[in-house]
Coordinates of C-alpha atoms in Angstrom, one line a residue:
M1 CA 371.8 104.7 69.9
D2 CA 374.6 105.6 71.6
R3 CA 375.7 109.3 72.2
Q4 CA 379.1 110.3 69.7
P5 CA 380.6 113.3 69.8
S6 CA 380.9 115.5 67.3
K7 CA 384.3 115.9 65.3
N8 CA 386.9 117.5 66.4
F9 CA 385.3 117.7 69.8
F10 CA 388.1 116.2 71.2
T11 CA 391.0 118.0 72.2
T12 CA 394.4 117.7 74.4
L13 CA 392.7 120.7 76.5
P14 CA 390.5 120.0 79.6
T15 CA 386.4 121.6 80.6
V16 CA 387.2 122.8 84.0
I17 CA 384.9 123.9 86.6
I18 CA 386.3 126.7 89.4
G19 CA 384.4 126.2 91.9
A20 CA 383.0 123.1 94.2
G21 CA 379.9 124.1 95.5
F22 CA 376.8 122.9 94.8
T23 CA 376.8 124.6 90.9
G24 CA 380.5 122.9 90.2
L25 CA 380.3 120.0 92.1
F26 CA 377.2 118.5 90.3
T27 CA 377.6 119.9 87.2
A28 CA 380.6 117.6 87.6
L29 CA 379.3 114.4 88.9
H30 CA 376.5 115.4 86.5
L31 CA 378.8 114.8 83.1
R32 CA 380.7 111.7 84.8
N33 CA 377.2 110.2 84.7
Q34 CA 376.7 111.7 81.6
N35 CA 379.9 109.6 80.2
Y36 CA 381.2 113.1 79.5
L37 CA 384.7 112.1 77.3
C38 CA 386.5 115.4 78.1
D39 CA 389.0 115.7 80.5
L40 CA 387.5 117.0 83.8
I41 CA 389.2 119.2 86.9
L42 CA 387.6 120.5 89.1
I43 CA 389.2 123.5 91.3
D44 CA 388.9 123.9 95.2
P45 CA 390.3 125.9 97.8
Q46 CA 388.9 123.5 100.4
K47 CA 389.3 119.8 100.2
Q48 CA 385.9 119.0 102.2
F49 CA 382.5 119.7 100.0
V50 CA 380.4 122.4 102.8
F51 CA 376.2 121.2 102.9
K52 CA 375.5 124.2 103.7
P53 CA 371.7 123.9 104.6
M54 CA 372.9 121.4 107.4
L55 CA 375.8 123.5 109.4
Y56 CA 373.2 124.2 111.5
E57 CA 373.1 120.2 112.5
L58 CA 377.5 120.6 112.6
L59 CA 377.5 123.3 115.1
T60 CA 374.5 122.0 116.8
E61 CA 376.9 117.9 117.3
E62 CA 373.4 117.0 115.9
L63 CA 374.9 115.7 112.9
P64 CA 378.8 114.1 112.3
E65 CA 381.2 116.7 110.0
K66 CA 381.9 113.9 108.0
V67 CA 378.0 114.3 107.0
V68 CA 377.5 117.8 106.6
C69 CA 381.0 117.7 105.0
P70 CA 382.2 115.0 103.6
D71 CA 385.5 115.1 102.0
Y72 CA 385.5 115.8 98.4
A73 CA 387.9 112.4 97.6
E74 CA 384.8 110.6 99.2
L75 CA 382.5 112.5 96.8
L76 CA 384.3 111.9 93.7
Q77 CA 385.8 108.0 94.1
G78 CA 385.3 106.4 91.1
S79 CA 385.3 108.8 89.1
D80 CA 388.1 110.2 87.0
I81 CA 387.3 113.9 87.4
N82 CA 390.8 115.4 88.5
F83 CA 390.2 117.1 91.9
V84 CA 392.6 120.2 92.6
E85 CA 392.7 121.6 95.3
D86 CA 393.2 125.2 95.0
R87 CA 393.1 128.9 94.6
V88 CA 392.7 130.8 91.1
V89 CA 394.3 134.1 91.2
K90 CA 394.0 135.8 87.8
L91 CA 392.2 134.2 84.3
D92 CA 392.4 135.4 80.7
L93 CA 389.2 134.5 79.1
Q94 CA 390.4 136.1 76.5
Q95 CA 393.4 133.8 76.2
K96 CA 391.7 130.8 77.9
Q97 CA 394.0 130.1 80.4
L98 CA 394.0 130.0 84.2
E99 CA 396.9 130.2 87.1
L100 CA 396.5 129.0 90.6
A101 CA 398.2 130.1 94.2
T102 CA 400.2 127.3 93.5
G103 CA 402.0 128.9 89.8
H104 CA 400.6 126.0 88.2
S105 CA 398.1 126.8 85.3
Y106 CA 395.7 125.6 82.6
S107 CA 394.4 126.1 79.5
Y108 CA 390.6 125.3 78.9
R109 CA 388.3 124.5 75.7
Y110 CA 385.2 125.4 78.3
L111 CA 384.7 126.7 81.6
V112 CA 382.9 126.5 84.4
L113 CA 382.4 129.4 86.9
A114 CA 380.6 128.4 89.7
I115 CA 382.5 130.3 92.1
G116 CA 379.4 131.8 94.9
S117 CA 380.1 134.4 96.7
S118 CA 381.7 135.3 99.8
Q119 CA 380.2 136.9 103.7
G120 CA 379.6 141.4 103.1
Y121 CA 378.6 143.6 105.7
L122 CA 377.4 146.3 104.5
G123 CA 380.4 148.4 104.6
T124 CA 380.0 148.8 108.9
E125 CA 382.7 149.3 110.9
G126 CA 383.9 146.8 113.0
A127 CA 381.8 143.9 111.2
R128 CA 384.1 142.4 109.5
E129 CA 386.5 141.8 112.3
N130 CA 384.2 141.2 115.0
A131 CA 381.3 139.8 113.7
F132 CA 381.0 136.0 113.3
A133 CA 380.1 134.7 109.7
F134 CA 378.3 131.5 109.3
R135 CA 379.0 129.8 105.5
S136 CA 382.0 127.5 105.9
R137 CA 382.4 124.6 107.9
Q138 CA 385.9 126.0 109.4
E139 CA 382.9 129.0 110.7
A140 CA 379.9 127.5 112.6
L141 CA 383.6 125.5 114.5
T142 CA 384.6 128.2 115.8
L143 CA 381.0 129.8 116.7
R144 CA 380.4 126.8 118.3
Q145 CA 383.5 126.9 120.7
H146 CA 383.5 130.4 121.0
L147 CA 379.2 129.7 122.3
Q148 CA 380.8 127.4 124.5
T149 CA 383.5 129.5 126.4
C150 CA 380.8 132.6 126.8
L151 CA 378.3 130.6 128.1
Q152 CA 381.4 128.7 130.5
R153 CA 382.8 132.3 131.6
A154 CA 379.3 133.1 132.9
R155 CA 378.9 130.3 134.5
E156 CA 382.2 131.1 136.0
L157 CA 380.7 134.0 138.0
E158 CA 378.0 133.2 138.8
D159 CA 379.8 131.1 141.3
R160 CA 381.9 134.4 141.8
E161 CA 380.5 136.5 144.8
D162 CA 382.5 139.4 143.1
G163 CA 381.5 138.4 139.8
D164 CA 380.9 141.4 137.2
G165 CA 377.7 141.4 136.6
E166 CA 377.5 143.4 133.1
S167 CA 380.9 141.5 131.7
K168 CA 378.1 138.4 133.0
K169 CA 375.1 140.1 130.8
S170 CA 376.8 140.6 127.6
L171 CA 377.9 137.2 127.8
L172 CA 375.3 135.7 127.4
T173 CA 373.4 138.7 125.3
F174 CA 373.7 136.9 121.8
V175 CA 373.1 139.7 118.7
I176 CA 372.2 138.3 115.1
V177 CA 372.6 140.6 112.5
G178 CA 370.0 139.4 109.5
A179 CA 366.8 138.3 109.6
G180 CA 366.7 136.8 106.2
P181 CA 365.9 132.7 105.9
S182 CA 370.3 132.3 107.5
G183 CA 369.4 134.9 110.7
V184 CA 365.4 133.2 111.2
E185 CA 367.2 129.8 111.5
M186 CA 370.4 130.8 113.1
A187 CA 367.6 132.7 116.5
A188 CA 366.1 129.5 116.3
T189 CA 368.8 127.1 116.9
L190 CA 370.6 129.3 119.1
A191 CA 366.9 130.1 121.2
D192 CA 366.9 126.2 121.7
L193 CA 371.0 125.1 121.8
L194 CA 372.5 127.9 124.1
P195 CA 369.6 127.1 126.6
Y196 CA 370.2 123.9 126.8
W197 CA 374.4 124.3 126.8
Y198 CA 373.7 126.6 129.6
D199 CA 371.0 124.5 131.5
R200 CA 374.4 121.6 131.1
L201 CA 376.3 123.6 133.0
G202 CA 374.0 124.3 135.6
G203 CA 373.5 127.8 135.2
N204 CA 370.0 129.8 134.8
I205 CA 368.7 129.5 131.4
H206 CA 366.1 132.8 131.6
E207 CA 369.3 135.0 132.1
I208 CA 370.1 133.8 128.1
K209 CA 368.9 137.0 125.9
L210 CA 368.9 136.9 122.1
I211 CA 368.2 139.4 119.9
L212 CA 367.3 139.2 115.9
I213 CA 368.2 142.3 114.1
N214 CA 367.2 143.7 111.0
H215 CA 366.9 146.7 108.4
A216 CA 364.2 146.0 106.8
D217 CA 360.6 146.9 109.2
R218 CA 359.8 143.1 108.4
I219 CA 361.2 139.6 108.9
L220 CA 361.7 137.2 105.5
A221 CA 361.1 140.8 103.6
G222 CA 362.3 140.2 100.3
D223 CA 362.9 135.9 100.0
A224 CA 360.9 133.8 98.7
N225 CA 359.9 132.1 102.0
A226 CA 358.1 135.6 102.7
H227 CA 355.0 133.9 102.6
L228 CA 356.1 132.1 105.8
Q229 CA 356.8 135.0 108.1
Q230 CA 354.1 134.7 110.2
E231 CA 354.8 130.8 110.5
A232 CA 358.5 131.9 111.3
L233 CA 357.1 134.8 114.2
Q234 CA 355.3 132.1 116.2
A235 CA 358.5 129.5 116.1
L236 CA 361.1 132.4 117.1
Q237 CA 359.0 133.0 120.0
K238 CA 357.8 129.6 121.1
R239 CA 361.9 128.7 121.0
T240 CA 362.8 127.6 124.8
I241 CA 364.6 131.4 125.6
P242 CA 361.9 133.6 123.0
V243 CA 364.3 135.4 120.6
E244 CA 363.5 139.4 120.4
L245 CA 363.4 141.2 117.5
R246 CA 364.2 144.7 116.8
L247 CA 363.4 145.7 113.3
G248 CA 363.8 148.6 111.3
V249 CA 367.1 148.6 113.4
S250 CA 370.1 150.4 111.6
V251 CA 373.7 148.5 112.7
K252 CA 376.5 151.5 113.4
S253 CA 379.5 149.3 114.4
V254 CA 380.7 145.8 115.7
S255 CA 383.4 145.9 118.3
S256 CA 384.1 142.7 120.0
D257 CA 382.3 143.3 123.4
R258 CA 379.1 145.4 121.9
L259 CA 377.3 146.7 118.9
T260 CA 375.9 149.6 118.4
Y261 CA 372.3 150.6 116.3
Q262 CA 369.7 153.5 115.0
N263 CA 366.1 153.1 114.7
K264 CA 364.7 154.4 111.7
D265 CA 362.5 157.3 112.9
R266 CA 365.4 157.9 115.6
E267 CA 368.6 160.0 115.3
E268 CA 370.0 158.2 118.3
V269 CA 372.6 155.7 118.5
L270 CA 372.4 153.2 120.5
S271 CA 374.8 150.7 122.7
L272 CA 374.3 147.0 122.7
P273 CA 376.7 145.5 125.3
T274 CA 377.7 141.6 123.6
Q275 CA 380.2 139.8 123.2
T276 CA 378.7 138.0 120.9
T277 CA 377.5 139.3 116.5
I278 CA 376.6 137.1 114.8
W279 CA 376.4 138.6 111.1
T280 CA 374.4 136.1 108.7
A281 CA 373.1 140.1 106.1
G282 CA 374.3 140.5 102.8
T283 CA 376.9 138.8 100.3
A284 CA 379.7 139.9 98.5
N285 CA 381.1 139.4 95.6
N286 CA 383.5 136.5 95.5
P287 CA 387.8 138.2 94.9
L288 CA 388.0 136.2 92.0
L289 CA 385.0 138.0 90.5
E290 CA 386.6 141.5 90.0
S291 CA 389.0 141.1 88.0
I292 CA 386.7 138.2 85.7
S293 CA 384.2 141.2 84.9
A294 CA 386.9 144.2 83.9
Q295 CA 386.9 141.8 81.4
I296 CA 383.1 141.8 80.4
P297 CA 381.6 145.1 78.9
S298 CA 379.9 147.5 81.3
E299 CA 376.4 146.5 79.2
H300 CA 376.8 142.9 80.5
L301 CA 377.7 143.5 84.2
N302 CA 374.8 143.6 86.8
R303 CA 374.3 146.3 89.3
H304 CA 376.4 144.2 91.7
G305 CA 379.4 144.0 89.1
Q306 CA 378.0 140.1 88.4
P307 CA 378.1 138.9 84.6
I308 CA 375.0 138.4 82.9
V309 CA 374.6 135.6 81.9
S310 CA 372.4 134.2 78.8
Q311 CA 369.5 131.6 79.6
T312 CA 371.8 128.9 78.5
L313 CA 373.8 129.7 81.4
Q314 CA 376.5 131.4 79.0
L315 CA 378.4 134.2 79.3
L316 CA 377.3 137.1 76.6
D317 CA 380.7 137.7 75.2
F318 CA 382.5 134.7 75.9
P319 CA 379.9 131.3 75.1
E320 CA 382.7 128.9 76.1
V321 CA 382.8 130.4 79.7
F322 CA 379.3 129.0 81.3
A323 CA 379.0 130.0 84.6
A324 CA 375.5 130.3 87.8
G325 CA 374.9 130.6 90.8
D326 CA 374.8 133.1 92.8
C327 CA 378.2 135.0 91.3
V328 CA 375.7 135.9 88.7
Q329 CA 373.6 137.0 87.4
V330 CA 370.5 134.6 85.1
Q331 CA 369.6 137.3 81.5
D332 CA 365.2 138.0 82.4
Q333 CA 365.5 135.1 85.4
N334 CA 365.2 136.2 89.0
Q335 CA 366.4 133.5 90.7
P336 CA 367.2 133.4 94.4
A337 CA 370.0 132.0 95.9
L338 CA 369.2 128.0 96.5
A339 CA 371.1 125.2 97.0
Q340 CA 368.7 123.8 94.4
V341 CA 368.5 126.1 92.3
A342 CA 372.4 125.7 92.2
Y343 CA 371.7 121.4 92.0
Q344 CA 369.5 123.1 89.0
Q345 CA 371.3 125.1 87.8
G346 CA 374.9 122.6 87.2
A347 CA 372.7 119.8 85.7
A348 CA 371.7 122.5 83.0
I349 CA 375.6 123.2 82.7
A350 CA 376.3 119.3 81.9
H351 CA 373.4 118.8 79.9
N352 CA 374.4 121.6 77.5
L353 CA 378.3 121.0 77.6
M354 CA 377.2 117.2 76.1
A355 CA 375.3 118.9 73.9
L356 CA 377.7 120.6 72.3
S357 CA 380.0 117.5 72.8
Q358 CA 377.3 116.2 70.3
N359 CA 376.2 119.2 67.5
H360 CA 373.1 119.3 69.6
P361 CA 370.8 123.1 70.2
L362 CA 371.4 124.0 73.7
Q363 CA 368.2 124.1 76.0
I364 CA 367.2 126.8 77.9
S365 CA 368.1 127.4 82.1
N366 CA 364.4 127.5 83.7
A367 CA 365.1 126.4 87.6
Q368 CA 362.0 125.4 89.7
L369 CA 362.0 126.3 93.1
R370 CA 360.5 122.1 95.0
G371 CA 359.7 123.4 97.8
T372 CA 361.6 125.6 100.2
L373 CA 362.7 123.8 104.0
M374 CA 364.0 125.7 106.6
K375 CA 365.5 124.8 110.9
W376 CA 362.7 126.1 113.5
V377 CA 360.2 123.1 114.0

């Protein structure tokens, strides 16, 4: 039997999706696959989708950019989803209106918030300015260029009789802060990639030092992959260049040529000369979230200032607004910030938007972990 929309469902107002990551993009695609007849507007400041689990393959050049970061125009080809490359700067939940950086504005019937999070730096002095993040296409390309430049400069110093040994040492010391999944995968990747690149330049690969720093006393602590700690530790030691671990360490500052840190059980602050600090520790709220949270009662925010949504993924005070991913907390659920969770939540939002259009009851979203994939083999 054909599914028919409820009476008066269709108006001139569209369903707007802010954020075209896993949650937002797949919400839109699921809706179109289910013949959702309301106009769909998908807004994102970037023109390319980023398949974050494959950013390492972009860094290593194992996969071409168009595979890891396909254009939204290509992904949405053949659909009538209206993609808008712009940034939302203002959102009024009461008036159901949003404003874009270009000055355009939209009113909506339903809204999907899928704005994700940004890199956090835990208030560490100089980290934002001097450390390399690894969450976007441009950050991956920038890091690749920097790594190759460091190796090239170190090789040039090696050829010079008057080469500065300390400068060369700092060029060949690479530090990763944060031993969650991203940090562990980065360490495993670089421990094979850097010696491969340096060997091609004719350098001595054994001069490369790769250090993984973590505040906790264990890697993968408190993560969905915690059960893989021993396997990960073994993998990090079996790389071309074994990874040096410094656990139970608090990073105090990051500059362009060094990192300072302190062991938990010591007062002394130590200095580590390095021209490469890669930061994978912590997250921060999307800047738009602050203005959204200001419109929500404090009892409906978690301790990080993020909205709490119902198990049907709706804002508690604005049921016409759906939200998912790592910008919100689902009521009575503790879901990890994984692509597979975001994908399933996108499907759940699409299902519930379809249900609203047909006067059907909404369903609870309960994303199931279907295994994990980490790059260290």
